[in-house]
């Protein structure tokens, strides 16, 4: 196996390779039936979120990223729960392990665009399928919608 072509693999013992991936935590945030999405440098819509930092829990990463990327108060989120996870191939040599959470926002502040993205949009669930967005994000949003409307 050529690890130069697959730099996310690390050989632990002769012939035994482990995935070594950064962890990204994303959040499906329901704001009165609207989902905030951010446009990245690849012109794709994505969920707010970011990399798990040292000594951080995935839950605290989710809360921090909502504050940083949307300017919303993390203490106004309710029902934060894991929705999905997957390995996302951003590029051939760049993979990331994504863990997604869902929550409802009960605050009154409106989301704002940070300097980390090109655009902020608020979308109803029914518009998500038509967006330029990786399929796992669409699956996560749909899974959260189903849970949110059932509970």
JSON list of C-alpha atoms in Angstrom, two decimals:
[
{"chain": "A", "resi": 1, "resn": "UNK", "atom": "CA", "xyz": [0.00, 0.00, 0.00]},
{"chain": "A", "resi": 2, "resn": "UNK", "atom": "CA", "xyz": [1.37, 3.40, -0.97]},
{"chain": "A", "resi": 3, "resn": "UNK", "atom": "CA", "xyz": [0.78, 5.81, 1.93]},
{"chain": "A", "resi": 4, "resn": "UNK", "atom": "CA", "xyz": [2.08, 8.69, -0.18]},
{"chain": "A", "resi": 5, "resn": "UNK", "atom": "CA", "xyz": [-1.08, 8.31, -2.26]},
{"chain": "A", "resi": 6, "resn": "UNK", "atom": "CA", "xyz": [-3.18, 7.82, 0.88]},
{"chain": "A", "resi": 7, "resn": "UNK", "atom": "CA", "xyz": [-1.61, 10.15, 3.50]},
{"chain": "A", "resi": 8, "resn": "UNK", "atom": "CA", "xyz": [-4.51, 9.63, 5.91]},
{"chain": "A", "resi": 9, "resn": "UNK", "atom": "CA", "xyz": [-3.28, 6.05, 6.50]},
{"chain": "A", "resi": 10, "resn": "UNK", "atom": "CA", "xyz": [-0.56, 5.33, 9.06]},
{"chain": "A", "resi": 11, "resn": "UNK", "atom": "CA", "xyz": [1.20, 1.98, 9.19]},
{"chain": "A", "resi": 12, "resn": "UNK", "atom": "CA", "xyz": [1.15, 0.76, 12.83]},
{"chain": "A", "resi": 13, "resn": "UNK", "atom": "CA", "xyz": [2.60, -2.69, 12.24]},
{"chain": "A", "resi": 14, "resn": "UNK", "atom": "CA", "xyz": [3.94, -4.18, 9.06]},
{"chain": "A", "resi": 15, "resn": "UNK", "atom": "CA", "xyz": [0.94, -4.36, 6.74]},
{"chain": "A", "resi": 16, "resn": "UNK", "atom": "CA", "xyz": [-1.52, -2.93, 9.31]},
{"chain": "A", "resi": 17, "resn": "UNK", "atom": "CA", "xyz": [-2.80, 0.54, 8.54]},
{"chain": "A", "resi": 18, "resn": "UNK", "atom": "CA", "xyz": [-5.04, 2.86, 10.55]},
{"chain": "A", "resi": 19, "resn": "UNK", "atom": "CA", "xyz": [-7.11, 5.78, 9.38]},
{"chain": "A", "resi": 20, "resn": "UNK", "atom": "CA", "xyz": [-5.77, 9.05, 10.82]},
{"chain": "A", "resi": 21, "resn": "UNK", "atom": "CA", "xyz": [-8.40, 11.69, 10.19]},
{"chain": "A", "resi": 22, "resn": "UNK", "atom": "CA", "xyz": [-9.27, 15.09, 11.56]},
{"chain": "A", "resi": 23, "resn": "UNK", "atom": "CA", "xyz": [-12.69, 15.19, 13.23]},
{"chain": "A", "resi": 24, "resn": "UNK", "atom": "CA", "xyz": [-15.20, 17.81, 12.13]},
{"chain": "A", "resi": 25, "resn": "UNK", "atom": "CA", "xyz": [-18.36, 18.51, 14.13]},
{"chain": "A", "resi": 26, "resn": "UNK", "atom": "CA", "xyz": [-21.36, 19.93, 12.25]},
{"chain": "A", "resi": 27, "resn": "UNK", "atom": "CA", "xyz": [-24.73, 21.19, 13.48]},
{"chain": "A", "resi": 28, "resn": "UNK", "atom": "CA", "xyz": [-28.19, 21.10, 11.93]},
{"chain": "A", "resi": 29, "resn": "UNK", "atom": "CA", "xyz": [-29.77, 24.04, 13.69]},
{"chain": "A", "resi": 30, "resn": "UNK", "atom": "CA", "xyz": [-33.52, 24.51, 13.48]},
{"chain": "A", "resi": 31, "resn": "UNK", "atom": "CA", "xyz": [-34.46, 28.20, 13.67]},
{"chain": "A", "resi": 32, "resn": "UNK", "atom": "CA", "xyz": [-38.26, 28.12, 13.53]},
{"chain": "A", "resi": 33, "resn": "UNK", "atom": "CA", "xyz": [-38.25, 25.73, 10.58]},
{"chain": "A", "resi": 34, "resn": "UNK", "atom": "CA", "xyz": [-35.29, 27.35, 8.80]},
{"chain": "A", "resi": 35, "resn": "UNK", "atom": "CA", "xyz": [-31.82, 25.80, 8.58]},
{"chain": "A", "resi": 36, "resn": "UNK", "atom": "CA", "xyz": [-28.77, 28.11, 8.47]},
{"chain": "A", "resi": 37, "resn": "UNK", "atom": "CA", "xyz": [-26.20, 27.01, 5.91]},
{"chain": "A", "resi": 38, "resn": "UNK", "atom": "CA", "xyz": [-22.86, 28.49, 4.94]},
{"chain": "A", "resi": 39, "resn": "UNK", "atom": "CA", "xyz": [-21.22, 28.63, 1.52]},
{"chain": "A", "resi": 40, "resn": "UNK", "atom": "CA", "xyz": [-17.60, 27.46, 1.45]},
{"chain": "A", "resi": 41, "resn": "UNK", "atom": "CA", "xyz": [-14.70, 28.15, -0.91]},
{"chain": "A", "resi": 42, "resn": "UNK", "atom": "CA", "xyz": [-15.79, 25.21, -3.12]},
{"chain": "A", "resi": 43, "resn": "UNK", "atom": "CA", "xyz": [-19.14, 27.01, -3.71]},
{"chain": "A", "resi": 44, "resn": "UNK", "atom": "CA", "xyz": [-20.95, 24.32, -1.71]},
{"chain": "A", "resi": 45, "resn": "UNK", "atom": "CA", "xyz": [-23.44, 24.89, 1.06]},
{"chain": "A", "resi": 46, "resn": "UNK", "atom": "CA", "xyz": [-22.49, 23.26, 4.35]},
{"chain": "A", "resi": 47, "resn": "UNK", "atom": "CA", "xyz": [-23.61, 23.05, 7.94]},
{"chain": "A", "resi": 48, "resn": "UNK", "atom": "CA", "xyz": [-21.98, 25.29, 10.53]},
{"chain": "A", "resi": 49, "resn": "UNK", "atom": "CA", "xyz": [-19.21, 23.52, 12.37]},
{"chain": "A", "resi": 50, "resn": "UNK", "atom": "CA", "xyz": [-15.51, 22.89, 12.51]},
{"chain": "A", "resi": 51, "resn": "UNK", "atom": "CA", "xyz": [-12.63, 20.84, 13.78]},
{"chain": "A", "resi": 52, "resn": "UNK", "atom": "CA", "xyz": [-12.58, 19.21, 17.18]},
{"chain": "A", "resi": 53, "resn": "UNK", "atom": "CA", "xyz": [-9.89, 20.95, 19.20]},
{"chain": "A", "resi": 54, "resn": "UNK", "atom": "CA", "xyz": [-7.58, 19.38, 21.77]},
{"chain": "A", "resi": 55, "resn": "UNK", "atom": "CA", "xyz": [-9.36, 18.61, 25.08]},
{"chain": "A", "resi": 56, "resn": "UNK", "atom": "CA", "xyz": [-12.73, 19.52, 23.59]},
{"chain": "A", "resi": 57, "resn": "UNK", "atom": "CA", "xyz": [-15.78, 17.26, 23.49]},
{"chain": "A", "resi": 58, "resn": "UNK", "atom": "CA", "xyz": [-17.76, 16.99, 20.26]},
{"chain": "A", "resi": 59, "resn": "UNK", "atom": "CA", "xyz": [-20.69, 18.65, 22.04]},
{"chain": "A", "resi": 60, "resn": "UNK", "atom": "CA", "xyz": [-18.60, 21.63, 23.16]},
{"chain": "A", "resi": 61, "resn": "UNK", "atom": "CA", "xyz": [-17.21, 21.92, 19.64]},
{"chain": "A", "resi": 62, "resn": "UNK", "atom": "CA", "xyz": [-20.77, 22.09, 18.28]},
{"chain": "A", "resi": 63, "resn": "UNK", "atom": "CA", "xyz": [-21.68, 24.86, 20.72]},
{"chain": "A", "resi": 64, "resn": "UNK", "atom": "CA", "xyz": [-18.47, 26.82, 20.07]},
{"chain": "A", "resi": 65, "resn": "UNK", "atom": "CA", "xyz": [-18.89, 26.63, 16.31]},
{"chain": "A", "resi": 66, "resn": "UNK", "atom": "CA", "xyz": [-22.50, 27.87, 16.46]},
{"chain": "A", "resi": 67, "resn": "UNK", "atom": "CA", "xyz": [-21.24, 30.91, 18.37]},
{"chain": "A", "resi": 68, "resn": "UNK", "atom": "CA", "xyz": [-18.23, 31.49, 16.10]},
{"chain": "A", "resi": 69, "resn": "UNK", "atom": "CA", "xyz": [-19.81, 30.89, 12.70]},
{"chain": "A", "resi": 70, "resn": "UNK", "atom": "CA", "xyz": [-23.37, 32.15, 13.30]},
{"chain": "A", "resi": 71, "resn": "UNK", "atom": "CA", "xyz": [-22.98, 34.54, 16.24]},
{"chain": "A", "resi": 72, "resn": "UNK", "atom": "CA", "xyz": [-25.74, 32.76, 18.16]},
{"chain": "A", "resi": 73, "resn": "UNK", "atom": "CA", "xyz": [-25.74, 32.11, 21.90]},
{"chain": "A", "resi": 74, "resn": "UNK", "atom": "CA", "xyz": [-24.87, 28.48, 22.58]},
{"chain": "A", "resi": 75, "resn": "UNK", "atom": "CA", "xyz": [-26.86, 28.54, 25.83]},
{"chain": "A", "resi": 76, "resn": "UNK", "atom": "CA", "xyz": [-30.03, 29.07, 23.73]},
{"chain": "A", "resi": 77, "resn": "UNK", "atom": "CA", "xyz": [-29.68, 25.69, 21.99]},
{"chain": "A", "resi": 78, "resn": "UNK", "atom": "CA", "xyz": [-31.88, 22.87, 23.18]},
{"chain": "A", "resi": 79, "resn": "UNK", "atom": "CA", "xyz": [-32.05, 19.17, 22.41]},
{"chain": "A", "resi": 80, "resn": "UNK", "atom": "CA", "xyz": [-28.46, 18.86, 21.15]},
{"chain": "A", "resi": 81, "resn": "UNK", "atom": "CA", "xyz": [-28.06, 15.26, 20.01]},
{"chain": "A", "resi": 82, "resn": "UNK", "atom": "CA", "xyz": [-25.98, 13.29, 17.57]},
{"chain": "A", "resi": 83, "resn": "UNK", "atom": "CA", "xyz": [-27.66, 12.71, 14.22]},
{"chain": "A", "resi": 84, "resn": "UNK", "atom": "CA", "xyz": [-25.12, 11.09, 11.88]},
{"chain": "A", "resi": 85, "resn": "UNK", "atom": "CA", "xyz": [-21.46, 10.43, 11.11]},
{"chain": "A", "resi": 86, "resn": "UNK", "atom": "CA", "xyz": [-19.46, 9.67, 7.97]},
{"chain": "A", "resi": 87, "resn": "UNK", "atom": "CA", "xyz": [-16.03, 9.88, 6.37]},
{"chain": "A", "resi": 88, "resn": "UNK", "atom": "CA", "xyz": [-16.04, 12.69, 3.85]},
{"chain": "A", "resi": 89, "resn": "UNK", "atom": "CA", "xyz": [-13.56, 12.76, 0.99]},
{"chain": "A", "resi": 90, "resn": "UNK", "atom": "CA", "xyz": [-13.00, 16.46, 0.39]},
{"chain": "A", "resi": 91, "resn": "UNK", "atom": "CA", "xyz": [-10.26, 15.73, -2.14]},
{"chain": "A", "resi": 92, "resn": "UNK", "atom": "CA", "xyz": [-8.46, 12.48, -3.03]},
{"chain": "A", "resi": 93, "resn": "UNK", "atom": "CA", "xyz": [-5.77, 13.22, -0.42]},
{"chain": "A", "resi": 94, "resn": "UNK", "atom": "CA", "xyz": [-8.02, 14.94, 2.14]},
{"chain": "A", "resi": 95, "resn": "UNK", "atom": "CA", "xyz": [-10.52, 12.98, 4.19]},
{"chain": "A", "resi": 96, "resn": "UNK", "atom": "CA", "xyz": [-12.27, 14.04, 7.38]},
{"chain": "A", "resi": 97, "resn": "UNK", "atom": "CA", "xyz": [-14.46, 12.19, 9.89]},
{"chain": "A", "resi": 98, "resn": "UNK", "atom": "CA", "xyz": [-17.68, 14.18, 10.32]},
{"chain": "A", "resi": 99, "resn": "UNK", "atom": "CA", "xyz": [-20.00, 13.92, 13.31]},
{"chain": "A", "resi": 100, "resn": "UNK", "atom": "CA", "xyz": [-23.25, 15.83, 13.00]},
{"chain": "A", "resi": 101, "resn": "UNK", "atom": "CA", "xyz": [-25.55, 17.06, 15.73]},
{"chain": "A", "resi": 102, "resn": "UNK", "atom": "CA", "xyz": [-29.01, 18.54, 15.66]},
{"chain": "A", "resi": 103, "resn": "UNK", "atom": "CA", "xyz": [-30.48, 21.19, 17.94]},
{"chain": "A", "resi": 104, "resn": "UNK", "atom": "CA", "xyz": [-33.18, 23.80, 18.11]},
{"chain": "A", "resi": 105, "resn": "UNK", "atom": "CA", "xyz": [-32.35, 27.46, 18.69]},
{"chain": "A", "resi": 106, "resn": "UNK", "atom": "CA", "xyz": [-34.62, 29.23, 21.18]},
{"chain": "A", "resi": 107, "resn": "UNK", "atom": "CA", "xyz": [-32.94, 32.62, 21.21]},
{"chain": "A", "resi": 108, "resn": "UNK", "atom": "CA", "xyz": [-34.01, 35.81, 19.48]},
{"chain": "A", "resi": 109, "resn": "UNK", "atom": "CA", "xyz": [-30.74, 36.77, 17.79]},
{"chain": "A", "resi": 110, "resn": "UNK", "atom": "CA", "xyz": [-30.54, 36.33, 14.04]},
{"chain": "A", "resi": 111, "resn": "UNK", "atom": "CA", "xyz": [-27.56, 34.43, 12.61]},
{"chain": "A", "resi": 112, "resn": "UNK", "atom": "CA", "xyz": [-24.79, 36.50, 11.06]},
{"chain": "A", "resi": 113, "resn": "UNK", "atom": "CA", "xyz": [-22.04, 35.64, 8.60]},
{"chain": "A", "resi": 114, "resn": "UNK", "atom": "CA", "xyz": [-18.53, 35.24, 10.00]},
{"chain": "A", "resi": 115, "resn": "UNK", "atom": "CA", "xyz": [-15.37, 35.76, 7.98]},
{"chain": "A", "resi": 116, "resn": "UNK", "atom": "CA", "xyz": [-14.95, 31.98, 7.60]},
{"chain": "A", "resi": 117, "resn": "UNK", "atom": "CA", "xyz": [-17.50, 31.63, 4.78]},
{"chain": "A", "resi": 118, "resn": "UNK", "atom": "CA", "xyz": [-18.66, 33.41, 1.65]},
{"chain": "A", "resi": 119, "resn": "UNK", "atom": "CA", "xyz": [-22.39, 33.50, 2.30]},
{"chain": "A", "resi": 120, "resn": "UNK", "atom": "CA", "xyz": [-25.06, 32.67, 4.88]},
{"chain": "A", "resi": 121, "resn": "UNK", "atom": "CA", "xyz": [-28.45, 31.38, 3.86]},
{"chain": "A", "resi": 122, "resn": "UNK", "atom": "CA", "xyz": [-31.57, 30.32, 5.77]},
{"chain": "A", "resi": 123, "resn": "UNK", "atom": "CA", "xyz": [-33.43, 27.50, 4.04]},
{"chain": "A", "resi": 124, "resn": "UNK", "atom": "CA", "xyz": [-36.66, 25.65, 4.74]},
{"chain": "A", "resi": 125, "resn": "UNK", "atom": "CA", "xyz": [-36.30, 21.87, 4.86]},
{"chain": "A", "resi": 126, "resn": "UNK", "atom": "CA", "xyz": [-38.05, 21.43, 1.50]},
{"chain": "A", "resi": 127, "resn": "UNK", "atom": "CA", "xyz": [-35.40, 23.52, -0.34]},
{"chain": "A", "resi": 128, "resn": "UNK", "atom": "CA", "xyz": [-32.38, 21.54, 0.88]},
{"chain": "A", "resi": 129, "resn": "UNK", "atom": "CA", "xyz": [-32.47, 18.78, -1.76]},
{"chain": "A", "resi": 130, "resn": "UNK", "atom": "CA", "xyz": [-31.96, 21.27, -4.61]},
{"chain": "A", "resi": 131, "resn": "UNK", "atom": "CA", "xyz": [-28.87, 22.94, -3.11]},
{"chain": "A", "resi": 132, "resn": "UNK", "atom": "CA", "xyz": [-25.26, 22.42, -4.21]},
{"chain": "A", "resi": 133, "resn": "UNK", "atom": "CA", "xyz": [-24.30, 20.46, -1.11]},
{"chain": "A", "resi": 134, "resn": "UNK", "atom": "CA", "xyz": [-22.60, 17.11, -0.46]},
{"chain": "A", "resi": 135, "resn": "UNK", "atom": "CA", "xyz": [-25.14, 14.32, -0.10]},
{"chain": "A", "resi": 136, "resn": "UNK", "atom": "CA", "xyz": [-24.17, 13.40, 3.50]},
{"chain": "A", "resi": 137, "resn": "UNK", "atom": "CA", "xyz": [-25.18, 16.90, 4.65]},
{"chain": "A", "resi": 138, "resn": "UNK", "atom": "CA", "xyz": [-28.55, 16.51, 2.94]},
{"chain": "A", "resi": 139, "resn": "UNK", "atom": "CA", "xyz": [-29.00, 13.11, 4.59]},
{"chain": "A", "resi": 140, "resn": "UNK", "atom": "CA", "xyz": [-28.18, 14.58, 8.00]},
{"chain": "A", "resi": 141, "resn": "UNK", "atom": "CA", "xyz": [-30.61, 17.47, 7.59]},
{"chain": "A", "resi": 142, "resn": "UNK", "atom": "CA", "xyz": [-33.36, 15.09, 6.49]},
{"chain": "A", "resi": 143, "resn": "UNK", "atom": "CA", "xyz": [-32.64, 12.76, 9.43]},
{"chain": "A", "resi": 144, "resn": "UNK", "atom": "CA", "xyz": [-32.89, 15.69, 11.83]},
{"chain": "A", "resi": 145, "resn": "UNK", "atom": "CA", "xyz": [-36.12, 16.88, 10.19]},
{"chain": "A", "resi": 146, "resn": "UNK", "atom": "CA", "xyz": [-37.68, 13.45, 10.66]},
{"chain": "A", "resi": 147, "resn": "UNK", "atom": "CA", "xyz": [-36.60, 13.31, 14.33]},
{"chain": "A", "resi": 148, "resn": "UNK", "atom": "CA", "xyz": [-37.65, 16.88, 14.98]},
{"chain": "A", "resi": 149, "resn": "UNK", "atom": "CA", "xyz": [-41.14, 16.52, 13.51]},
{"chain": "A", "resi": 150, "resn": "UNK", "atom": "CA", "xyz": [-41.73, 13.15, 15.24]},
{"chain": "A", "resi": 151, "resn": "UNK", "atom": "CA", "xyz": [-40.64, 14.30, 18.72]}
]
